[in-house]
Short mmCIF file of C-alpha atoms and ligand atoms in Angstrom, two decimals:
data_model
loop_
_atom_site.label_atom_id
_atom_site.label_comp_id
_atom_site.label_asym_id
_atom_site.label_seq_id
_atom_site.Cartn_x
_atom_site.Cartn_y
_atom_site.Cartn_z
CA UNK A 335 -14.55 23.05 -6.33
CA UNK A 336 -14.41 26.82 -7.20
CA UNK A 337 -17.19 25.75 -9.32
CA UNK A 338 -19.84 22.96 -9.28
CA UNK A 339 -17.83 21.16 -12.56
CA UNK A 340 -14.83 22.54 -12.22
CA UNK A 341 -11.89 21.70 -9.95
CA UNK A 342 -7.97 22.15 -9.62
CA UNK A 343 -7.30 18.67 -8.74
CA UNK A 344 -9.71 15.40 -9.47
CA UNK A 345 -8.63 12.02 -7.98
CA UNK A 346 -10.09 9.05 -9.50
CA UNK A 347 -9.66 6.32 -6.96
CA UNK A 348 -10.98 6.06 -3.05
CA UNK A 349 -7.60 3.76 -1.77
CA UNK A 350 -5.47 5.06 0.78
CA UNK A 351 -3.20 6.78 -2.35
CA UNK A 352 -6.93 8.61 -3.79
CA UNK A 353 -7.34 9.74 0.04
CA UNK A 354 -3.57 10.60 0.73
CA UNK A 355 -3.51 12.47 -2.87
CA UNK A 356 -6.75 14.64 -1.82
CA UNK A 357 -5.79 15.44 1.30
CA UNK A 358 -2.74 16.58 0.18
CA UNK A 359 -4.10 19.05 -2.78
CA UNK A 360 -6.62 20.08 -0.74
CA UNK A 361 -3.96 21.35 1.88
CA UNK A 362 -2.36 22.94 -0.61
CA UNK A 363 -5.31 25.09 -1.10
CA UNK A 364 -5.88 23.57 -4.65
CA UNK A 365 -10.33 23.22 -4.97
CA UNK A 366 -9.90 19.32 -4.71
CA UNK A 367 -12.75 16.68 -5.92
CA UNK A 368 -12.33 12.89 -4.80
CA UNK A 369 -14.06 10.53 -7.06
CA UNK A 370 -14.29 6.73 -6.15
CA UNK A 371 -16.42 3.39 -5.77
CA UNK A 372 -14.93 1.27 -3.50
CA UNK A 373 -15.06 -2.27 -5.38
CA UNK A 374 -14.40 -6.05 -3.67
CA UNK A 375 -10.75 -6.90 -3.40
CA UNK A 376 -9.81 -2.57 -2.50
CA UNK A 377 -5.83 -3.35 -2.20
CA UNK A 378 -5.67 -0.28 0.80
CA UNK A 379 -8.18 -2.79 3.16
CA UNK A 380 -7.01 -5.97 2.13
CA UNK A 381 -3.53 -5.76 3.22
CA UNK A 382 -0.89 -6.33 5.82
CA UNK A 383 0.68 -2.79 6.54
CA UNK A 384 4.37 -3.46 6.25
CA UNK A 385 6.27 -0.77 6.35
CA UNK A 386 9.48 -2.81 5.32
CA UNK A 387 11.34 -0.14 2.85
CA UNK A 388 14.31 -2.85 3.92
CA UNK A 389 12.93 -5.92 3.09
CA UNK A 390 13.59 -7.20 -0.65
CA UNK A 391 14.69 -3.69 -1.10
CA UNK A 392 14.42 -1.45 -4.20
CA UNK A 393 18.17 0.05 -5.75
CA UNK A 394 19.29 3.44 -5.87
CA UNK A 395 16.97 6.42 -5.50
CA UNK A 396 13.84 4.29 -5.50
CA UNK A 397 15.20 3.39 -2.48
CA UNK A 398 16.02 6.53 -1.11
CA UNK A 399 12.32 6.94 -1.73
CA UNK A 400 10.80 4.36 0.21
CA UNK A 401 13.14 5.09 2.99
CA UNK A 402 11.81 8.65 3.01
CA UNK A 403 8.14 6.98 3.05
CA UNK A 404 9.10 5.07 5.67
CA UNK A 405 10.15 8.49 7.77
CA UNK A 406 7.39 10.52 6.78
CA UNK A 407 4.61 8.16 8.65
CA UNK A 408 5.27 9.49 12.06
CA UNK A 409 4.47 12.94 10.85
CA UNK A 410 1.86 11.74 8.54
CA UNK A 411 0.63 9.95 11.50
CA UNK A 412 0.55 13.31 14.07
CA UNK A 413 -1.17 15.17 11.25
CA UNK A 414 -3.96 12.56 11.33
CA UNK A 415 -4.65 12.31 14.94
CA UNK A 416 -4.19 16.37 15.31
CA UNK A 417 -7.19 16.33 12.82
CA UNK A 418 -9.34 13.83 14.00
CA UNK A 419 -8.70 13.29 17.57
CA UNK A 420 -7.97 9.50 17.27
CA UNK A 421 -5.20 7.48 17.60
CA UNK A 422 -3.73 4.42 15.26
CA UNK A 423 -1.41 1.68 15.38
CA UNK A 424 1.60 2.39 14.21
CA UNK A 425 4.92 1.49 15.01
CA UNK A 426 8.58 1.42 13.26
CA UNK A 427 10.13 -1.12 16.02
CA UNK A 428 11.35 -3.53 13.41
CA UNK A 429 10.42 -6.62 11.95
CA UNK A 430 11.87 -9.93 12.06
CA UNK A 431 13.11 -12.45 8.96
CA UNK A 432 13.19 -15.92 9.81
CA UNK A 433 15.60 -18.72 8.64
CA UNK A 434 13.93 -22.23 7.61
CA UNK A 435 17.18 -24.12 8.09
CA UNK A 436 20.18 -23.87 9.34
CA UNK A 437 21.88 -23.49 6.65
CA UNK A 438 19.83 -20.79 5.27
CA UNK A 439 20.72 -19.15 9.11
CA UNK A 440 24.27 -19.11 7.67
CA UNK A 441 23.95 -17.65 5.07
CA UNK A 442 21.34 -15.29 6.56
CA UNK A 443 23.73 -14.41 9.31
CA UNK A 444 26.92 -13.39 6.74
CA UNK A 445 23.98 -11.45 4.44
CA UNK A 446 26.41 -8.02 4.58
CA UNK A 447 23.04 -5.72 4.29
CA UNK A 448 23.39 -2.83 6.19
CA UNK A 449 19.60 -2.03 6.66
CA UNK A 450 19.58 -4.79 9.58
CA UNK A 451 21.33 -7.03 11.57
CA UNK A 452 21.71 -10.70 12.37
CA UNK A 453 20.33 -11.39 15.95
CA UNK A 454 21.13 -14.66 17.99
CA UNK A 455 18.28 -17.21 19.25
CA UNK A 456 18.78 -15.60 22.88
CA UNK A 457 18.45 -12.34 21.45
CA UNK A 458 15.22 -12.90 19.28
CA UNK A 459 13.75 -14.83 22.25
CA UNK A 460 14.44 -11.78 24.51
CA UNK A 461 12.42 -9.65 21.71
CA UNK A 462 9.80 -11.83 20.99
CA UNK A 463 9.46 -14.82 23.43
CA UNK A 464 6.25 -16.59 21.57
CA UNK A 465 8.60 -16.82 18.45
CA UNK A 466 10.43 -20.47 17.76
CA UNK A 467 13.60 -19.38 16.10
CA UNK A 468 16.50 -21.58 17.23
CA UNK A 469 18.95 -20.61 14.54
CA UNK A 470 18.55 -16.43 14.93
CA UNK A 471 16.71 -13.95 12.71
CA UNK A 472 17.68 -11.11 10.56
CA UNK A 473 16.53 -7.82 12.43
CA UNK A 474 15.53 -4.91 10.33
CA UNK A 475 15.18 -2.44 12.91
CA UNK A 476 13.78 0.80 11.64
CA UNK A 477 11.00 -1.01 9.68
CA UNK A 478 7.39 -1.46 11.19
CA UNK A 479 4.10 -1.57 10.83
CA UNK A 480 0.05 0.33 10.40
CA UNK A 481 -2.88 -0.68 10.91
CA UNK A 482 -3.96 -0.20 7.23
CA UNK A 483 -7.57 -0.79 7.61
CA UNK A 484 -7.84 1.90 10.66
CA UNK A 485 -5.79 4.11 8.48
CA UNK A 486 -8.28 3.83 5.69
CA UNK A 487 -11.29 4.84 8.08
CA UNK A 488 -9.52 7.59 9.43
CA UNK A 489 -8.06 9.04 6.11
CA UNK A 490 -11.85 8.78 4.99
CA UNK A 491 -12.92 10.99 8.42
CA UNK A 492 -10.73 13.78 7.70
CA UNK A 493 -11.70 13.75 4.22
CA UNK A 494 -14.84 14.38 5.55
CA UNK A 495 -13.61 16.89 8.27
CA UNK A 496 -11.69 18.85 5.61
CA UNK A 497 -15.10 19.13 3.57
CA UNK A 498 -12.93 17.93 0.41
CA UNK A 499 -16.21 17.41 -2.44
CA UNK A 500 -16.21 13.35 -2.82
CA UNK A 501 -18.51 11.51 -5.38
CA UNK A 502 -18.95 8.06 -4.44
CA UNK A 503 -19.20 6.92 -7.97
CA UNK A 504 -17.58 5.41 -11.25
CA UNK A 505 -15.60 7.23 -13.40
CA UNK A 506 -16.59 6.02 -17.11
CA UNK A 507 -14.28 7.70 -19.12
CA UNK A 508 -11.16 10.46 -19.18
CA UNK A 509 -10.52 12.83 -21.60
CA UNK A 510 -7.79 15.14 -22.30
CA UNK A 511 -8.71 18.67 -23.73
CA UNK A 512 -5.40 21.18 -24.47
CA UNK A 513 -4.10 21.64 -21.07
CA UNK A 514 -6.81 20.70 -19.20
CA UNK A 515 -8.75 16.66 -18.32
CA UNK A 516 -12.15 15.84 -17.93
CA UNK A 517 -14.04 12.96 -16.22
CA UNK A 518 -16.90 11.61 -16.98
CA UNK A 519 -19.16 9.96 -14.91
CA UNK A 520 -21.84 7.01 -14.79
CA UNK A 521 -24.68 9.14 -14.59
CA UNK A 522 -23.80 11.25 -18.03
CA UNK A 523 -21.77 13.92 -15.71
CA UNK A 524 -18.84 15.49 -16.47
CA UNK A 525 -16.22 17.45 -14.52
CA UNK A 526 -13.46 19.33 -15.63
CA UNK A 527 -9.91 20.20 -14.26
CA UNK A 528 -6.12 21.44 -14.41
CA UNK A 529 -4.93 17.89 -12.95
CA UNK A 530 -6.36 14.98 -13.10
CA UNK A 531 -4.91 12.22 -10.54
CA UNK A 532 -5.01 8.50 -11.43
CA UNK A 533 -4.99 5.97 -8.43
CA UNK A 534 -7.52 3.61 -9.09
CA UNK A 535 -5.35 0.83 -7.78
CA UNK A 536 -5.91 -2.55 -10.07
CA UNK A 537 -8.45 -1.31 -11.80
CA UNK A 538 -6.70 1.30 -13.26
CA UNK A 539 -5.79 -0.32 -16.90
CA UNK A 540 -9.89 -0.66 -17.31
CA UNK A 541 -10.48 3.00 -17.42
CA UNK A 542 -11.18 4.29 -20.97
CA UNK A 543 -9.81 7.35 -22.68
CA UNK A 544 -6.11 7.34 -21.37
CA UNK A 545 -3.65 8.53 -23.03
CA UNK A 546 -1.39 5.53 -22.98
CA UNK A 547 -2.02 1.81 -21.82
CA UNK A 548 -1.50 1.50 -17.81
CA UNK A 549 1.18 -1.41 -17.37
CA UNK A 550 -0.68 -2.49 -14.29
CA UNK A 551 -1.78 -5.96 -13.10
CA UNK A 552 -3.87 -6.96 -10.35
CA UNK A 553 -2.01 -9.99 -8.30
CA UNK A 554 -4.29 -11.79 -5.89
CA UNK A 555 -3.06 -11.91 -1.95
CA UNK A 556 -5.32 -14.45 0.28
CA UNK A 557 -4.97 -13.37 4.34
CA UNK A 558 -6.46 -14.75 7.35
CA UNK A 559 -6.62 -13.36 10.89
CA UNK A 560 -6.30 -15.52 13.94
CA UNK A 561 -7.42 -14.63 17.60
CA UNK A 562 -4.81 -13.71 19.87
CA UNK A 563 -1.18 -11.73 20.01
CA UNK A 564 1.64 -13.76 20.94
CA UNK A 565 4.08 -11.46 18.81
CA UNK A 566 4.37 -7.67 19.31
CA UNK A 567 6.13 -7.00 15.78
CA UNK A 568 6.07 -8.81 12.12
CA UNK A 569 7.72 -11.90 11.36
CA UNK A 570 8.53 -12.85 7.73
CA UNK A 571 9.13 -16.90 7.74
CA UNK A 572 8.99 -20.43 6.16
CA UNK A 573 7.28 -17.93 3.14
CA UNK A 574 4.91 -16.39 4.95
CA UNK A 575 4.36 -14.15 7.20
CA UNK A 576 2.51 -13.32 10.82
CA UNK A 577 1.87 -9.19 11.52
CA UNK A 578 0.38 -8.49 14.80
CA UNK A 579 -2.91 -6.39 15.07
CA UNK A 580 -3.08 -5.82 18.82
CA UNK A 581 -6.07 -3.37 18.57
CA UNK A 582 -8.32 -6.36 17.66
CA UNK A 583 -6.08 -8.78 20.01
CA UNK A 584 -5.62 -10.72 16.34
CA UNK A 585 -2.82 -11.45 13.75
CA UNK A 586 -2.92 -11.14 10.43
CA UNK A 587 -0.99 -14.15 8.43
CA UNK A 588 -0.45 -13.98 4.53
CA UNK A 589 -0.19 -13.93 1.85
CA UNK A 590 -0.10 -15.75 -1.92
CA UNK A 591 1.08 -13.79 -5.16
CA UNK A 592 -1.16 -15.32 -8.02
CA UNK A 593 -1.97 -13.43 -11.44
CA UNK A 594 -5.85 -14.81 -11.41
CA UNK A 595 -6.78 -11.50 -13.03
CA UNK A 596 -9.73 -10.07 -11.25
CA UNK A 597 -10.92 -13.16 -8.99
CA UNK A 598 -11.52 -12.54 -5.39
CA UNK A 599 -11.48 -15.33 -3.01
CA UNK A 600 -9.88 -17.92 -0.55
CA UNK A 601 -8.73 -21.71 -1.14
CA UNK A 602 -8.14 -24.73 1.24
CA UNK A 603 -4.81 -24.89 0.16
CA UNK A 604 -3.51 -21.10 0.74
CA UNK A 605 -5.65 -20.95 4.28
CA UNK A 606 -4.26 -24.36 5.47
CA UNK A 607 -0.39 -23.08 4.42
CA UNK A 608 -1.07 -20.06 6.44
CA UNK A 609 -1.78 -22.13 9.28
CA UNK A 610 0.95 -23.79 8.82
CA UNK A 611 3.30 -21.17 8.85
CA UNK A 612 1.71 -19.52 11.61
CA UNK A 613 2.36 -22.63 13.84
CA UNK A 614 5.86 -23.03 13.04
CA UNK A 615 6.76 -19.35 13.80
CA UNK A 616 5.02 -18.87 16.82
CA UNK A 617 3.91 -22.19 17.92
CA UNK A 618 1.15 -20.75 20.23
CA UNK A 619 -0.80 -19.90 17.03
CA UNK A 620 -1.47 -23.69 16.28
CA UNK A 621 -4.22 -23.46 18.76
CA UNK A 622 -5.48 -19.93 17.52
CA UNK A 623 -9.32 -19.78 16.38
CA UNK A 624 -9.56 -18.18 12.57
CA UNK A 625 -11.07 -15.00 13.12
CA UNK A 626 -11.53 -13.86 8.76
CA UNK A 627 -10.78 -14.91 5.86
CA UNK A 628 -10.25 -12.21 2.38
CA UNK A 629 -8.36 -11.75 -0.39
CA UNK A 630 -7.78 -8.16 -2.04
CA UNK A 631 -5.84 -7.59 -5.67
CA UNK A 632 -2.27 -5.62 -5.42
CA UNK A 633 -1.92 -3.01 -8.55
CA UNK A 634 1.36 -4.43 -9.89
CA UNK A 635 3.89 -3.29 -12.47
CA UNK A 636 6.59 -5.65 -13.92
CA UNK A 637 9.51 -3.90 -11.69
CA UNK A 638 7.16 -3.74 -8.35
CA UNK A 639 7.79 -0.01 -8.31
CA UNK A 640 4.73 3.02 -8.75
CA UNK A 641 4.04 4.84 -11.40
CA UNK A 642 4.48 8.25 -10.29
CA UNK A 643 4.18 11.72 -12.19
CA UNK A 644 2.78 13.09 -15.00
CA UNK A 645 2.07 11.87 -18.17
CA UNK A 646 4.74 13.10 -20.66
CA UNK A 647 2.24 14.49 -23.56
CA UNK A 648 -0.32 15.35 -20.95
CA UNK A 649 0.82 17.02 -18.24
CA UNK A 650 -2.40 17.28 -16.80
CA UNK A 651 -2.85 13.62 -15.92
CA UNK A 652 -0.68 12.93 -13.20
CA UNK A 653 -0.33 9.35 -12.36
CA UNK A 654 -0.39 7.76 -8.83
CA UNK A 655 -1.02 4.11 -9.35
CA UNK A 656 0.99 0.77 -9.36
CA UNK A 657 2.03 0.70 -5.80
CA UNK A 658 2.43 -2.98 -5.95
CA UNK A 659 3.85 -4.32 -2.66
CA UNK A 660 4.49 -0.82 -1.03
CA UNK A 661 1.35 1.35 -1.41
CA UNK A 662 0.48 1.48 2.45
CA UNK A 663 4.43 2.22 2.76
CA UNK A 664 4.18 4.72 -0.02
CA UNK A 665 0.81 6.11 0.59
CA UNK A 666 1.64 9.23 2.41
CA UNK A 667 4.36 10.70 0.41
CA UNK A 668 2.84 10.04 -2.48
CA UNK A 669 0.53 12.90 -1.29
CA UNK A 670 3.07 14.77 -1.10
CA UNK A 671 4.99 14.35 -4.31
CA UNK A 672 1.27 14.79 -6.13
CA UNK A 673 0.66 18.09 -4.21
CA UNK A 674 3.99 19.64 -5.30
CA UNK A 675 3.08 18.63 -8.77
CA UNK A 676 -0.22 19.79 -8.94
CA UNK A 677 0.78 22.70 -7.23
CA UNK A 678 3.73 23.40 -10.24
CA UNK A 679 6.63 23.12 -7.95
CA UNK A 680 8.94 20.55 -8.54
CA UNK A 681 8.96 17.44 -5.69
CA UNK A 682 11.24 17.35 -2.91
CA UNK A 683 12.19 13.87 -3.91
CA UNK A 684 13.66 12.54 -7.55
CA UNK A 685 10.76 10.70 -9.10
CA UNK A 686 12.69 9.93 -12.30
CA UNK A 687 12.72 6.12 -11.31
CA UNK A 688 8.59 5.96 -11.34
CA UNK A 689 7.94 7.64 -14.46
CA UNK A 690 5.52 5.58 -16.66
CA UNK A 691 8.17 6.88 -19.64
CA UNK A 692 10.25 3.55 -17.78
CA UNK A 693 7.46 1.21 -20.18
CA UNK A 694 7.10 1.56 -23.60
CA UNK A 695 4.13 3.30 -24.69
CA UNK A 696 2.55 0.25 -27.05
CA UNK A 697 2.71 -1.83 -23.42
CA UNK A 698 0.33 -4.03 -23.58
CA UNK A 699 -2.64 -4.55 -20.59
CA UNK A 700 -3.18 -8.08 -20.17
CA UNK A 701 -5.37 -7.46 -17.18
C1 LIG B 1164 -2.89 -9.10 0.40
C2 LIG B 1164 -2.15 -7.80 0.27
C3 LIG B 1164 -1.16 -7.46 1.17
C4 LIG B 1164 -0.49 -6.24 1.07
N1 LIG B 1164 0.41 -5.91 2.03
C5 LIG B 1164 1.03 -4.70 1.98
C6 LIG B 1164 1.88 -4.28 3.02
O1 LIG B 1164 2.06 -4.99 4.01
N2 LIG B 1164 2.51 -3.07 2.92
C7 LIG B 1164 2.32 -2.25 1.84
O2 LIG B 1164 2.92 -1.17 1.79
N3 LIG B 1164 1.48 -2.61 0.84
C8 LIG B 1164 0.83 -3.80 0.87
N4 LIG B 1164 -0.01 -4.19 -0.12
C9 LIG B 1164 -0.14 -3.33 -1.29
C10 LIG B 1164 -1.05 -2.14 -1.02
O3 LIG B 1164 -2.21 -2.61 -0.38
C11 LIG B 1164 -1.41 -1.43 -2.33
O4 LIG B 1164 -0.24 -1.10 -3.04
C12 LIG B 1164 -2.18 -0.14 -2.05
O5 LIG B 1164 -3.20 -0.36 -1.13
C13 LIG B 1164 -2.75 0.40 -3.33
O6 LIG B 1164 -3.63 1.45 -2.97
P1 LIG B 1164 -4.53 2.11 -4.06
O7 LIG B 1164 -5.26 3.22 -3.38
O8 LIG B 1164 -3.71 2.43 -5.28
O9 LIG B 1164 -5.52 0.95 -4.54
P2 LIG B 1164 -6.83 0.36 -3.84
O10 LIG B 1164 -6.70 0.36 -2.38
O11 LIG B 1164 -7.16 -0.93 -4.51
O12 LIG B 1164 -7.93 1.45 -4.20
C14 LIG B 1164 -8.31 1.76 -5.52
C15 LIG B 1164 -9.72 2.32 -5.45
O13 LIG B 1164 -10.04 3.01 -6.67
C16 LIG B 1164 -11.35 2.64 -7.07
N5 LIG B 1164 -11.49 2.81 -8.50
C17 LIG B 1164 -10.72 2.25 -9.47
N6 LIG B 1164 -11.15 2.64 -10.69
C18 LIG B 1164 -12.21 3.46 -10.47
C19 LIG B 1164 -13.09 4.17 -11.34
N7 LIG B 1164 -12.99 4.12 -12.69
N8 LIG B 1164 -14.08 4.90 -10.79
C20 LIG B 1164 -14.23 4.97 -9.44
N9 LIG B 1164 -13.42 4.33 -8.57
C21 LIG B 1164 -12.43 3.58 -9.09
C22 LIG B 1164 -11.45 1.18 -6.64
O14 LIG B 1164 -12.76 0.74 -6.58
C23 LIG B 1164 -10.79 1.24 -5.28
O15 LIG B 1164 -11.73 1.64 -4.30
C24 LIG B 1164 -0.76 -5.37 -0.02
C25 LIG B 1164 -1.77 -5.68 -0.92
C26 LIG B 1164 -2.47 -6.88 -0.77
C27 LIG B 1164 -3.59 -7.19 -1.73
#
């Protein structure tokens, strides 16, 4: 901060998008101030890492976007481990979809998608020989996969490295003053700046003082991690899913989708579904010993897609939240796109589709 409540860019939120935004203003030489309390249920450590731009794919130039995404993780990735020395899992070696039936194989196997291809049961089993898929899979081969959780720890180190200002803390309040934003804090402080960035993940809506209401929901996903890694990329099945996590020699199987506004926690039924899906993907995981159970709250919007960009009466505010199913996927050049903004040039990529403008402005919260 040029000054000690004063800064070019403030991010409200500590998620992978908060750290990703920072990092990126703060490379652009903008005085940068992070501003965050990690709470229970933090979307960024609770999920899978998918990076599956392909699967149940957006239309048009939201697309294009998450394609881009997708692409900018292995530099996103260099830049990481040139800062901090360490390396992460990553890999874009595809992922696998499952049929349930046979007939479902059929029509999975005339699907004319162009973002992956239909595989025979020789030809999964030569990719992935702990997998029991006797009527094929649907390979989408340029998707993959991070270790999310490692990213987060790592993002946080060369946050710390770059000597970007961070308050662990809540932010209370936001106001908007002419063309600048203020924050104000728990403790009675207050901070001022030229842009202020919103990515406070689900618990965005709950912040006073916006300008509009935040169309955001937070959408409960249970997970559970089992010992062992039969698989060496993601498998999307029998509605689940099984996403290796060979670092920790575990998997990761998930998830549920329920609108249980802000309640954290596990049930019998989802954990004892996961097993079951585990099991009949990759039958070696019958025997597996749970490892953890969690649950973490996705920041949703009604069309699954971010809200990206600034606020059209206050230019200021620049918002960076509702990353729904994609924000690992979308973390990085989100950075990016916030830094061009923040810096007044205009983004490298068309942002039209994630404008909040998309929602009318009376939309109401129900979080
Ligand atoms: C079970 C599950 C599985 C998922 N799987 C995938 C996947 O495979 N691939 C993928 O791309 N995405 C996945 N997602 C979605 C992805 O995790 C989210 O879109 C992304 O992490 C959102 O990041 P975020 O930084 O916006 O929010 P979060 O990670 O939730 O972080 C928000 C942070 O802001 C803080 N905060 C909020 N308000 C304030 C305030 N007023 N003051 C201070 N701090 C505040 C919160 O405490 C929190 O620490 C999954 C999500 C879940 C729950």
């Amino acid at each position: 901060m040029t000054s000690s409540d004063f800064a070019d860019v403030i991010v409200v939120g500590d998620g992978l998008i908060g750290l990703a935004c920072a990092r990126a203003t703060a490379a652009r030489g903008l005085s940068t101030c992070l501003i965050g309390r990690r709470r229970p249920g933090l979307a960024s450590a609770a999920a899978a890492g998918f990076l599956a731009p392909t699967i149940d794919p957006a239309k048009g130039s939201a697309l294009s976007f998450m394609l881009e995404a997708r692409a900018r993780y292995r530099s996103f990735i260099e830049e990481l481990r040139a800062v901090s020395g360490h390396d992460l899992p990553f890999a874009l070696d595809g992922i696998l979809r499952l049929p349930a039936t046979e007939r479902e194989a059929r029509a999975m196997a005339a699907s004319g998608d162009k973002m992956s291809r239909w595989l025979s049961p020789a030809e999964v089993a030569e990719l992935e020989p702990a997998l029991d898929a006797p009527f094929g899979a649907r390979f989408h081969a340029e998707d993959g996969m991070v270790d999310n959780q490692r990213l987060l720890r790592l993002l946080d180190e060369a946050i710390a490295l770059g000597h970007i200002p961070r308050i662990e803390g809540d932010v209370r309040r936001v106001e908007t003053a002419g063309s600048l934003a203020a924050v104000e804090l728990e403790d009675g402080g207050r901070l001022r700046c030229r842009h202020l960035v919103l990515a406070g993940g689900a618990w965005q809506p709950l912040l006073s003082g916006l300008p509009r209401p935040i169309p955001v929901l937070p959408l409960r996903g249970q997970m559970m991690s089992l010992t062992g890694t039969p698989v060496m990329r993601p498998v999307f099945g029998f509605g689940g899913y099984v996403i290796p996590r060979p670092a920790d020699r575990q998997v990761i199987v998930g998830s549920t989708s329920e609108a249980v506004r802000y309640t954290l926690g596990t049930t019998d039924a989802a954990l004892n579904g996961f097993r079951e899906v585990a099991a009949r993907m990759v039958p070696a995981l019958a025997r597996a010993d749970e490892v953890r159970t969690w649950s973490g709250l996705r920041p949703m919007t009604y069309d699954g897609l971010p809200i990206l960009g600034p606020d059209p009466s206050h230019p200021a505010i620049l918002y960076a939240c509702g990353h729904s199913r994609n924000g690992i996927l979308l973390a990085p050049l989100t950075g990016d796109v916030i830094a061009s903004l923040a810096a007044g040039d205009a983004p490298a990529h068309d942002i039209s589709p994630f404008s909040i403008s998309r929602f009318p402005a009376s939309a109401s919260v129900m979080a």
